[in-house]
PDB file of C-alpha atoms in Angstrom:
ATOM      1  CA  MET A   1      29.136  -6.926  -5.584  1.00 85.00           C
ATOM      2  CA  GLN A   2      27.053  -9.905  -7.393  1.00 94.00           C
ATOM      3  CA  THR A   3      24.153 -11.846  -7.248  1.00 97.00           C
ATOM      4  CA  GLN A   4      21.228 -14.177  -9.194  1.00 97.00           C
ATOM      5  CA  VAL A   5      18.868 -11.621  -7.904  1.00 98.00           C
ATOM      6  CA  ALA A   6      18.572  -7.562  -5.882  1.00 98.00           C
ATOM      7  CA  ILE A   7      15.216  -7.789  -4.502  1.00 98.00           C
ATOM      8  CA  VAL A   8      14.477  -3.387  -3.875  1.00 98.00           C
ATOM      9  CA  GLY A   9      12.337  -3.444  -1.038  1.00 96.00           C
ATOM     10  CA  ALA A  10      11.462  -5.283   2.425  1.00 95.00           C
ATOM     11  CA  GLY A  11       7.920  -4.545   2.385  1.00 94.00           C
ATOM     12  CA  PRO A  12       5.745  -7.830   2.280  1.00 95.00           C
ATOM     13  CA  ALA A  13       6.137  -8.297  -1.052  1.00 97.00           C
ATOM     14  CA  GLY A  14      10.076  -8.997  -1.138  1.00 97.00           C
ATOM     15  CA  LEU A  15      10.548 -10.137   1.998  1.00 98.00           C
ATOM     16  CA  ALA A  16       7.987 -12.690   0.798  1.00 98.00           C
ATOM     17  CA  ALA A  17       9.925 -12.938  -2.462  1.00 98.00           C
ATOM     18  CA  ALA A  18      13.069 -13.038  -0.837  1.00 98.00           C
ATOM     19  CA  LEU A  19      11.552 -16.414   2.153  1.00 98.00           C
ATOM     20  CA  THR A  20      10.415 -18.677  -2.017  1.00 98.00           C
ATOM     21  CA  LEU A  21      14.091 -18.137  -3.496  1.00 98.00           C
ATOM     22  CA  SER A  22      15.791 -18.802  -0.370  1.00 98.00           C
ATOM     23  CA  ARG A  23      13.771 -22.390  -0.492  1.00 98.00           C
ATOM     24  CA  SER A  24      14.810 -22.454  -3.576  1.00 98.00           C
ATOM     25  CA  MET A  25      18.335 -22.082  -3.196  1.00 98.00           C
ATOM     26  CA  VAL A  26      18.550 -18.529  -5.133  1.00 98.00           C
ATOM     27  CA  ASN A  27      21.070 -16.026  -3.754  1.00 98.00           C
ATOM     28  CA  MET A  28      20.234 -12.608  -3.495  1.00 98.00           C
ATOM     29  CA  VAL A  29      20.515  -8.932  -1.802  1.00 98.00           C
ATOM     30  CA  VAL A  30      17.741  -7.594  -0.647  1.00 98.00           C
ATOM     31  CA  LEU A  31      17.702  -3.871  -0.826  1.00 97.00           C
ATOM     32  CA  ASP A  32      15.842  -1.165   1.947  1.00 90.00           C
ATOM     33  CA  ALA A  33      16.679   2.042   2.518  1.00 83.00           C
ATOM     34  CA  ARG A  34      13.022   3.566   3.673  1.00 67.00           C
ATOM     35  CA  GLN A  35      12.101   4.240   7.176  1.00 71.00           C
ATOM     36  CA  PRO A  36      10.326   4.685   8.243  1.00 76.00           C
ATOM     37  CA  ALA A  37       8.215   1.467   6.308  1.00 78.00           C
ATOM     38  CA  ARG A  38       5.300   3.079   4.827  1.00 77.00           C
ATOM     39  CA  ASN A  39       2.511   1.157   7.464  1.00 79.00           C
ATOM     40  CA  ALA A  40       4.899   2.237  10.716  1.00 78.00           C
ATOM     41  CA  ALA A  41       1.691   4.825  11.451  1.00 78.00           C
ATOM     42  CA  SER A  42      -0.687   1.884  11.881  1.00 83.00           C
ATOM     43  CA  PRO A  43      -0.557  -0.002  15.559  1.00 84.00           C
ATOM     44  CA  PHE A  44      -1.327  -3.108  13.917  1.00 87.00           C
ATOM     45  CA  VAL A  45      -1.252  -5.721  10.640  1.00 88.00           C
ATOM     46  CA  ALA A  46      -4.722  -7.466   9.913  1.00 87.00           C
ATOM     47  CA  ALA A  47      -6.667  -9.929   8.757  1.00 85.00           C
ATOM     48  CA  LEU A  48      -2.772 -11.619   8.561  1.00 86.00           C
ATOM     49  CA  PRO A  49      -3.189 -15.197   9.540  1.00 88.00           C
ATOM     50  CA  GLY A  50      -1.182 -16.566  12.803  1.00 90.00           C
ATOM     51  CA  LEU A  51      -0.133 -12.408  12.991  1.00 89.00           C
ATOM     52  CA  ASP A  52      -3.484 -10.306  13.000  1.00 90.00           C
ATOM     53  CA  HIS A  53      -3.004  -7.569  15.113  1.00 87.00           C
ATOM     54  CA  LYS A  54       1.021  -7.846  15.404  1.00 91.00           C
ATOM     55  CA  ALA A  55       2.804  -4.633  14.510  1.00 89.00           C
ATOM     56  CA  PRO A  56       5.075  -4.366  11.631  1.00 89.00           C
ATOM     57  CA  SER A  57       8.229  -3.831  13.077  1.00 90.00           C
ATOM     58  CA  ASP A  58       7.296  -7.058  14.436  1.00 92.00           C
ATOM     59  CA  VAL A  59       5.858  -9.144  10.740  1.00 92.00           C
ATOM     60  CA  ARG A  60       8.575  -7.663   9.347  1.00 93.00           C
ATOM     61  CA  ALA A  61      11.240  -8.936  11.936  1.00 93.00           C
ATOM     62  CA  VAL A  62       9.986 -11.870  11.975  1.00 95.00           C
ATOM     63  CA  ALA A  63      10.007 -12.943   8.685  1.00 96.00           C
ATOM     64  CA  ARG A  64      13.249 -11.558   8.209  1.00 96.00           C
ATOM     65  CA  ARG A  65      14.025 -14.109  10.603  1.00 97.00           C
ATOM     66  CA  ASP A  66      12.969 -17.415   9.128  1.00 97.00           C
ATOM     67  CA  ILE A  67      14.474 -15.757   5.766  1.00 98.00           C
ATOM     68  CA  GLU A  68      17.853 -15.302   7.230  1.00 97.00           C
ATOM     69  CA  ALA A  69      18.281 -18.834   8.542  1.00 98.00           C
ATOM     70  CA  TYR A  70      18.281 -19.907   4.594  1.00 98.00           C
ATOM     71  CA  GLY A  71      21.667 -18.162   4.277  1.00 97.00           C
ATOM     72  CA  TYR A  72      20.334 -16.990   1.065  1.00 98.00           C
ATOM     73  CA  ALA A  73      19.778 -13.751   1.447  1.00 98.00           C
ATOM     74  CA  ASP A  74      22.281 -10.305   2.490  1.00 97.00           C
ATOM     75  CA  PHE A  75      20.817  -7.803   3.650  1.00 97.00           C
ATOM     76  CA  LEU A  76      21.793  -4.042   2.803  1.00 96.00           C
ATOM     77  CA  SER A  77      20.402  -1.229   3.681  1.00 94.00           C
ATOM     78  CA  GLU A  78      20.969   0.678   1.268  1.00 94.00           C
ATOM     79  CA  GLY A  79      17.951   2.210  -1.425  1.00 93.00           C
ATOM     80  CA  VAL A  80      18.950   2.292  -5.080  1.00 96.00           C
ATOM     81  CA  VAL A  81      19.681   5.728  -7.345  1.00 95.00           C
ATOM     82  CA  ASP A  82      20.043   3.842 -10.419  1.00 96.00           C
ATOM     83  CA  ILE A  83      19.561   0.134 -12.361  1.00 97.00           C
ATOM     84  CA  GLN A  84      21.267  -0.154 -15.729  1.00 96.00           C
ATOM     85  CA  LYS A  85      20.973  -2.638 -18.393  1.00 95.00           C
ATOM     86  CA  ALA A  86      24.527  -4.696 -18.550  1.00 94.00           C
ATOM     87  CA  ALA A  87      25.673  -7.214 -20.647  1.00 87.00           C
ATOM     88  CA  ASP A  88      24.628 -10.435 -18.569  1.00 88.00           C
ATOM     89  CA  GLY A  89      22.416  -9.056 -15.813  1.00 95.00           C
ATOM     90  CA  PHE A  90      21.658  -5.293 -14.519  1.00 97.00           C
ATOM     91  CA  ILE A  91      24.109  -2.942 -12.435  1.00 97.00           C
ATOM     92  CA  LEU A  92      22.547  -1.083  -9.403  1.00 97.00           C
ATOM     93  CA  THR A  93      24.027   1.871  -8.603  1.00 97.00           C
ATOM     94  CA  LEU A  94      23.372   2.089  -4.079  1.00 96.00           C
ATOM     95  CA  SER A  95      22.487   5.269  -2.378  1.00 94.00           C
ATOM     96  CA  ASN A  96      25.968   4.794  -0.632  1.00 94.00           C
ATOM     97  CA  ASP A  97      27.637   4.730  -4.379  1.00 94.00           C
ATOM     98  CA  THR A  98      28.196   1.470  -4.456  1.00 96.00           C
ATOM     99  CA  THR A  99      27.056  -0.711  -6.981  1.00 97.00           C
ATOM    100  CA  LEU A 100      25.746  -4.284  -7.921  1.00 97.00           C
ATOM    101  CA  ALA A 101      25.625  -6.599  -9.758  1.00 97.00           C
ATOM    102  CA  ALA A 102      22.425  -8.469 -10.346  1.00 98.00           C
ATOM    103  CA  ASP A 103      20.888 -10.746 -12.968  1.00 97.00           C
ATOM    104  CA  VAL A 104      17.270 -10.370 -12.642  1.00 98.00           C
ATOM    105  CA  VAL A 105      16.004  -7.840 -10.187  1.00 98.00           C
ATOM    106  CA  LEU A 106      12.541  -7.567  -7.944  1.00 98.00           C
ATOM    107  CA  LEU A 107      10.665  -4.733  -7.785  1.00 98.00           C
ATOM    108  CA  ALA A 108       9.175  -4.274  -4.320  1.00 97.00           C
ATOM    109  CA  THR A 109       8.993  -0.994  -3.584  1.00 95.00           C
ATOM    110  CA  GLY A 110       5.272  -0.006  -2.678  1.00 93.00           C
ATOM    111  CA  MET A 111       3.685   3.239  -3.772  1.00 92.00           C
ATOM    112  CA  LEU A 112       4.098   7.158  -2.782  1.00 91.00           C
ATOM    113  CA  ASP A 113       1.073   8.309  -0.650  1.00 89.00           C
ATOM    114  CA  SER A 114       0.056  11.600  -0.706  1.00 91.00           C
ATOM    115  CA  LEU A 115      -1.974  13.092   1.999  1.00 92.00           C
ATOM    116  CA  PRO A 116      -4.485  15.518   1.750  1.00 94.00           C
ATOM    117  CA  ASP A 117      -3.268  18.958   3.529  1.00 91.00           C
ATOM    118  CA  LEU A 118      -5.890  18.694   6.314  1.00 95.00           C
ATOM    119  CA  ASP A 119      -4.795  20.010   9.639  1.00 96.00           C
ATOM    120  CA  GLY A 120      -4.317  17.305  12.310  1.00 96.00           C
ATOM    121  CA  LEU A 121      -4.102  14.407   9.725  1.00 95.00           C
ATOM    122  CA  GLU A 122      -0.764  13.789  10.817  1.00 91.00           C
ATOM    123  CA  ALA A 123      -1.476  12.602  14.763  1.00 92.00           C
ATOM    124  CA  LEU A 124      -4.181  10.727  13.366  1.00 95.00           C
ATOM    125  CA  TRP A 125      -3.893   8.269  10.326  1.00 93.00           C
ATOM    126  CA  GLY A 126      -3.336   5.189  10.881  1.00 90.00           C
ATOM    127  CA  ASN A 127      -4.604   5.105  13.889  1.00 92.00           C
ATOM    128  CA  SER A 128      -8.781   7.014  13.684  1.00 95.00           C
ATOM    129  CA  VAL A 129      -8.269   7.939  10.166  1.00 96.00           C
ATOM    130  CA  ILE A 130      -7.419   4.624   8.297  1.00 93.00           C
ATOM    131  CA  ASN A 131      -7.983   3.916   4.348  1.00 89.00           C
ATOM    132  CA  CYS A 132      -8.804   0.091   4.285  1.00 89.00           C
ATOM    133  CA  PRO A 133     -12.081  -1.173   6.312  1.00 91.00           C
ATOM    134  CA  PHE A 134     -10.725  -4.518   5.872  1.00 90.00           C
ATOM    135  CA  CYS A 135      -7.484  -3.654   7.996  1.00 88.00           C
ATOM    136  CA  HIS A 136      -9.325  -1.877  10.512  1.00 90.00           C
ATOM    137  CA  GLY A 137     -12.731  -1.141   9.884  1.00 93.00           C
ATOM    138  CA  PHE A 138     -13.521  -4.023  13.072  1.00 94.00           C
ATOM    139  CA  GLU A 139     -12.020  -1.870  15.928  1.00 94.00           C
ATOM    140  CA  TRP A 140     -14.256   1.059  14.622  1.00 95.00           C
ATOM    141  CA  LYS A 141     -17.234  -0.930  13.888  1.00 96.00           C
ATOM    142  CA  ASP A 142     -20.798   0.608  14.710  1.00 96.00           C
ATOM    143  CA  ARG A 143     -18.762   4.134  15.312  1.00 97.00           C
ATOM    144  CA  LYS A 144     -19.527   7.566  13.382  1.00 98.00           C
ATOM    145  CA  TRP A 145     -17.463   7.761  10.069  1.00 98.00           C
ATOM    146  CA  GLY A 146     -16.780   9.335   8.527  1.00 97.00           C
ATOM    147  CA  ILE A 147     -15.435   9.519   4.231  1.00 96.00           C
ATOM    148  CA  TYR A 148     -12.993  12.244   2.818  1.00 96.00           C
ATOM    149  CA  ALA A 149     -14.463  11.391  -0.676  1.00 94.00           C
ATOM    150  CA  HIS A 150     -12.188  13.788  -2.428  1.00 92.00           C
ATOM    151  CA  ARG A 151     -11.500  11.391  -5.994  1.00 86.00           C
ATOM    152  CA  PRO A 152     -15.166  10.304  -7.626  1.00 83.00           C
ATOM    153  CA  GLU A 153     -14.238   6.273  -7.436  1.00 83.00           C
ATOM    154  CA  VAL A 154     -14.651   6.814  -4.006  1.00 86.00           C
ATOM    155  CA  ILE A 155     -18.418   7.554  -3.857  1.00 86.00           C
ATOM    156  CA  ASP A 156     -18.737   4.156  -6.394  1.00 85.00           C
ATOM    157  CA  ALA A 157     -18.301   2.434  -2.935  1.00 84.00           C
ATOM    158  CA  ALA A 158     -20.703   3.945  -0.348  1.00 88.00           C
ATOM    159  CA  GLU A 159     -23.310   1.009   0.449  1.00 91.00           C
ATOM    160  CA  ILE A 160     -19.656  -1.130   1.337  1.00 92.00           C
ATOM    161  CA  TYR A 161     -19.200   0.253   4.299  1.00 94.00           C
ATOM    162  CA  LEU A 162     -22.550  -0.028   5.415  1.00 95.00           C
ATOM    163  CA  ASN A 163     -20.726  -3.536   7.029  1.00 96.00           C
ATOM    164  CA  TRP A 164     -19.109  -1.744   9.545  1.00 97.00           C
ATOM    165  CA  THR A 165     -21.078   1.125  10.687  1.00 96.00           C
ATOM    166  CA  THR A 166     -24.914   3.038   9.708  1.00 95.00           C
ATOM    167  CA  ASP A 167     -23.138   5.759  10.937  1.00 97.00           C
ATOM    168  CA  LEU A 168     -21.864   7.034   7.937  1.00 97.00           C
ATOM    169  CA  THR A 169     -21.226  10.484   6.326  1.00 97.00           C
ATOM    170  CA  TYR A 170     -19.253  11.140   2.940  1.00 96.00           C
ATOM    171  CA  PHE A 171     -17.336  14.662   2.587  1.00 97.00           C
ATOM    172  CA  LEU A 172     -17.787  15.595  -0.853  1.00 95.00           C
ATOM    173  CA  ALA A 173     -14.972  17.845  -2.731  1.00 95.00           C
ATOM    174  CA  PRO A 174     -17.154  20.596  -4.536  1.00 91.00           C
ATOM    175  CA  ASP A 175     -15.318  19.584  -7.839  1.00 91.00           C
ATOM    176  CA  ILE A 176     -17.585  16.128  -7.601  1.00 90.00           C
ATOM    177  CA  LEU A 177     -21.129  15.540  -9.254  1.00 87.00           C
ATOM    178  CA  LEU A 178     -23.032  13.180  -7.799  1.00 89.00           C
ATOM    179  CA  PRO A 179     -26.460  11.987  -9.956  1.00 90.00           C
ATOM    180  CA  ASN A 180     -29.941  12.927  -8.656  1.00 92.00           C
ATOM    181  CA  ASP A 181     -30.462   8.968  -8.899  1.00 92.00           C
ATOM    182  CA  ARG A 182     -27.379   8.315  -7.184  1.00 91.00           C
ATOM    183  CA  GLU A 183     -27.154  10.783  -4.654  1.00 93.00           C
ATOM    184  CA  GLN A 184     -31.113   9.483  -3.847  1.00 94.00           C
ATOM    185  CA  VAL A 185     -30.031   5.942  -3.098  1.00 94.00           C
ATOM    186  CA  LEU A 186     -27.104   7.297  -0.613  1.00 94.00           C
ATOM    187  CA  LEU A 187     -30.080   9.101   1.984  1.00 95.00           C
ATOM    188  CA  GLU A 188     -32.461   6.093   1.873  1.00 95.00           C
ATOM    189  CA  LYS A 189     -29.413   3.557   3.068  1.00 95.00           C
ATOM    190  CA  GLY A 190     -29.555   7.291   5.813  1.00 95.00           C
ATOM    191  CA  ILE A 191     -25.354   8.056   4.658  1.00 96.00           C
ATOM    192  CA  LYS A 192     -24.960  11.546   5.184  1.00 96.00           C
ATOM    193  CA  LEU A 193     -24.077  13.926   2.529  1.00 96.00           C
ATOM    194  CA  VAL A 194     -21.329  16.786   3.179  1.00 96.00           C
ATOM    195  CA  ARG A 195     -20.663  18.736   0.218  1.00 95.00           C
ATOM    196  CA  GLN A 196     -17.713  20.501   1.015  1.00 95.00           C
ATOM    197  CA  LEU A 197     -14.250  18.456   3.036  1.00 97.00           C
ATOM    198  CA  PRO A 198     -13.137  19.265   5.718  1.00 97.00           C
ATOM    199  CA  GLN A 199      -9.836  21.496   6.647  1.00 97.00           C
ATOM    200  CA  ALA A 200      -8.720  20.245   9.689  1.00 97.00           C
ATOM    201  CA  LEU A 201      -9.380  17.234  11.990  1.00 98.00           C
ATOM    202  CA  SER A 202      -9.195  16.915  16.113  1.00 97.00           C
ATOM    203  CA  GLY A 203      -9.166  14.485  18.491  1.00 95.00           C
ATOM    204  CA  THR A 204      -6.843  13.345  21.764  1.00 92.00           C
ATOM    205  CA  ASN A 205      -4.823   9.926  22.118  1.00 90.00           C
ATOM    206  CA  ASN A 206      -4.665   9.432  18.111  1.00 89.00           C
ATOM    207  CA  ALA A 207      -8.554   9.641  18.824  1.00 94.00           C
ATOM    208  CA  LEU A 208     -10.293  11.959  16.347  1.00 97.00           C
ATOM    209  CA  SER A 209     -13.291  13.465  17.549  1.00 97.00           C
ATOM    210  CA  HIS A 210     -14.196  16.063  15.074  1.00 97.00           C
ATOM    211  CA  ALA A 211     -14.107  17.439  11.325  1.00 98.00           C
ATOM    212  CA  HIS A 212     -14.019  21.290  11.030  1.00 98.00           C
ATOM    213  CA  LEU A 213     -15.749  22.210   8.050  1.00 97.00           C
ATOM    214  CA  PRO A 214     -14.439  25.359   5.969  1.00 95.00           C
ATOM    215  CA  ASP A 215     -17.688  26.587   7.240  1.00 94.00           C
ATOM    216  CA  GLY A 216     -17.271  26.643  10.901  1.00 95.00           C
ATOM    217  CA  GLN A 217     -18.832  23.721  11.201  1.00 95.00           C
ATOM    218  CA  GLN A 218     -17.542  20.871  13.376  1.00 97.00           C
ATOM    219  CA  VAL A 219     -18.751  17.295  12.446  1.00 97.00           C
ATOM    220  CA  ALA A 220     -18.315  14.591  15.351  1.00 98.00           C
ATOM    221  CA  LEU A 221     -16.756  11.189  14.475  1.00 98.00           C
ATOM    222  CA  ASP A 222     -14.895   8.884  15.664  1.00 98.00           C
ATOM    223  CA  CYS A 223     -12.942   7.097  12.316  1.00 97.00           C
ATOM    224  CA  MET A 224     -12.558   8.443   9.146  1.00 97.00           C
ATOM    225  CA  LEU A 225     -11.843   6.662   5.766  1.00 96.00           C
ATOM    226  CA  ILE A 226      -8.780   8.407   3.359  1.00 94.00           C
ATOM    227  CA  PHE A 227      -7.411   7.426   0.239  1.00 90.00           C
ATOM    228  CA  PRO A 228      -4.880   9.140  -0.662  1.00 90.00           C
ATOM    229  CA  ARG A 229      -3.449   9.729  -4.160  1.00 89.00           C
ATOM    230  CA  GLN A 230      -0.768   7.350  -4.983  1.00 91.00           C
ATOM    231  CA  LYS A 231       2.818   7.651  -6.982  1.00 93.00           C
ATOM    232  CA  GLN A 232       5.648   5.535  -8.090  1.00 94.00           C
ATOM    233  CA  VAL A 233       8.702   6.106  -6.398  1.00 93.00           C
ATOM    234  CA  GLU A 234      11.306   8.152  -7.989  1.00 93.00           C
ATOM    235  CA  LEU A 235      13.577   4.891  -9.433  1.00 94.00           C
ATOM    236  CA  VAL A 236       9.887   2.777 -10.777  1.00 94.00           C
ATOM    237  CA  SER A 237       9.212   6.248 -12.973  1.00 92.00           C
ATOM    238  CA  GLN A 238      13.351   6.220 -14.562  1.00 94.00           C
ATOM    239  CA  LEU A 239      12.544   2.893 -15.569  1.00 95.00           C
ATOM    240  CA  GLY A 240      10.184   3.704 -17.829  1.00 93.00           C
ATOM    241  CA  LEU A 241       8.492   0.778 -17.194  1.00 96.00           C
ATOM    242  CA  GLU A 242       5.161   0.218 -19.252  1.00 96.00           C
ATOM    243  CA  LEU A 243       2.348   1.345 -16.620  1.00 96.00           C
ATOM    244  CA  THR A 244      -1.476   0.514 -16.629  1.00 95.00           C
ATOM    245  CA  ASN A 245      -4.235   3.490 -16.782  1.00 92.00           C
ATOM    246  CA  ALA A 246      -3.793   3.715 -12.515  1.00 90.00           C
ATOM    247  CA  GLY A 247      -0.184   4.254 -12.542  1.00 93.00           C
ATOM    248  CA  ASN A 248       0.503   1.073 -11.255  1.00 96.00           C
ATOM    249  CA  VAL A 249       3.478  -1.031 -12.771  1.00 97.00           C
ATOM    250  CA  ALA A 250       2.002  -3.341 -15.642  1.00 97.00           C
ATOM    251  CA  ILE A 251       2.626  -6.997 -15.141  1.00 97.00           C
ATOM    252  CA  ASP A 252       1.942 -10.186 -16.680  1.00 97.00           C
ATOM    253  CA  ASP A 253       0.741 -13.202 -15.060  1.00 96.00           C
ATOM    254  CA  GLY A 254       4.495 -13.828 -14.141  1.00 97.00           C
ATOM    255  CA  TYR A 255       4.898 -10.464 -12.602  1.00 98.00           C
ATOM    256  CA  ARG A 256       7.477  -9.729 -15.095  1.00 98.00           C
ATOM    257  CA  THR A 257       7.583  -5.759 -16.336  1.00 98.00           C
ATOM    258  CA  SER A 258       7.696  -4.530 -20.076  1.00 97.00           C
ATOM    259  CA  LEU A 259      11.486  -5.174 -19.238  1.00 96.00           C
ATOM    260  CA  LYS A 260      13.182  -8.055 -19.338  1.00 96.00           C
ATOM    261  CA  ASN A 261      13.826  -9.634 -16.316  1.00 97.00           C
ATOM    262  CA  ILE A 262      12.676  -7.069 -14.640  1.00 98.00           C
ATOM    263  CA  TYR A 263       9.376  -8.391 -11.918  1.00 98.00           C
ATOM    264  CA  ALA A 264       7.770  -6.305  -9.625  1.00 98.00           C
ATOM    265  CA  ALA A 265       5.220  -7.637  -6.907  1.00 98.00           C
ATOM    266  CA  GLY A 266       3.764  -5.740  -4.229  1.00 95.00           C
ATOM    267  CA  ASP A 267       1.668  -2.512  -4.357  1.00 95.00           C
ATOM    268  CA  LEU A 268       3.561  -1.164  -6.914  1.00 96.00           C
ATOM    269  CA  THR A 269       1.212  -3.436  -9.600  1.00 96.00           C
ATOM    270  CA  TYR A 270      -1.854  -3.420  -7.869  1.00 90.00           C
ATOM    271  CA  SER A 271      -4.445  -0.145  -7.209  1.00 81.00           C
ATOM    272  CA  GLY A 272      -6.629  -2.042  -5.473  1.00 78.00           C
ATOM    273  CA  HIS A 273      -7.074  -3.982  -1.710  1.00 79.00           C
ATOM    274  CA  GLN A 274      -3.778  -2.757  -0.516  1.00 85.00           C
ATOM    275  CA  ASN A 275      -2.648  -4.609   1.976  1.00 88.00           C
ATOM    276  CA  THR A 276       0.332  -7.661   3.455  1.00 90.00           C
ATOM    277  CA  PRO A 277      -1.879 -10.763   3.241  1.00 91.00           C
ATOM    278  CA  THR A 278      -2.128  -9.501  -0.530  1.00 93.00           C
ATOM    279  CA  ALA A 279       1.448  -8.432  -0.967  1.00 95.00           C
ATOM    280  CA  PHE A 280       2.930 -11.641   0.267  1.00 95.00           C
ATOM    281  CA  HIS A 281       0.826 -13.554  -2.152  1.00 96.00           C
ATOM    282  CA  MET A 282       2.323 -11.341  -5.300  1.00 97.00           C
ATOM    283  CA  GLY A 283       5.597 -12.059  -3.256  1.00 98.00           C
ATOM    284  CA  ASN A 284       5.690 -15.201  -3.642  1.00 98.00           C
ATOM    285  CA  MET A 285       4.673 -15.687  -7.109  1.00 98.00           C
ATOM    286  CA  ALA A 286       6.717 -13.263  -8.302  1.00 98.00           C
ATOM    287  CA  ALA A 287       9.718 -15.019  -6.511  1.00 98.00           C
ATOM    288  CA  ALA A 288       8.800 -18.969  -8.745  1.00 98.00           C
ATOM    289  CA  THR A 289       8.946 -17.107 -11.153  1.00 98.00           C
ATOM    290  CA  ILE A 290      11.886 -16.188 -10.984  1.00 98.00           C
ATOM    291  CA  VAL A 291      13.235 -19.450 -10.279  1.00 98.00           C
ATOM    292  CA  MET A 292      11.447 -21.094 -13.245  1.00 97.00           C
ATOM    293  CA  ASP A 293      12.714 -17.935 -15.796  1.00 97.00           C
ATOM    294  CA  LEU A 294      16.255 -18.723 -14.361  1.00 95.00           C
ATOM    295  CA  CYS A 295      16.268 -22.638 -14.545  1.00 93.00           C
ATOM    296  CA  PHE A 296      15.107 -22.201 -18.308  1.00 90.00           C
ATOM    297  CA  ALA A 297      17.509 -19.447 -19.253  1.00 84.00           C
ATOM    298  CA  SER A 298      20.092 -21.722 -17.829  1.00 64.00           C
TER     299      SER A 298
END
């Protein structure tokens, strides 16, 4: 099979790119084998105009319907296990042992979340245990929040969460050093500090009720924020792309990676405010660059 563009990943960034490429009459194959989607545990997508509070699967279905109406994209439910440079583009080896030849590649693979080893987390993740206050904080406004601070940078943003609640408890990993002046600032704002991480969470019907500490204490909570550590998918690691100090794929202003004719968009390029609207924007912009580069190359 031969195509102009191979899009690896059919999340928000990949879908936005596919729609823009379709409207630019560029032929493409969209590949996605990750099931379930990274945000599948979330009950809805938030802050997306026109689709606010829609289920992640519904948002993807609407986007795919729009893309397929143009007739320039083929969707394959296959993963990509290898990408090799060829004389006139790239050869992608798919998970079904077939190959795809493409002039250019857009990586929209997202990131892999590494959740902490915390009993009870899986049943609550995406519902009352969240990782983005802008996405899901509104539903928990003025409730009892906990922040799982297992990384030093998590404590830097403490004041932000007071926007949603004044009942805020920080659980600090023992190896996080909190300067005395910083501790005083947080305490003066009414933020409670617990110098141990929970070892378990409990609740019913996806609703968090308590964090259980190693010393036997229980802290009543309605919501907890956890920012998981992340890593690139194996395919991206294999390519040897230049990465930022934070481990994201390095891109220029046009979403070009360090390898010519390989582009990247979405969460794999950005560790900041990862959400669906941001990924849509990145996919759209990357697709525009691809169209311009294809035009100048012809």
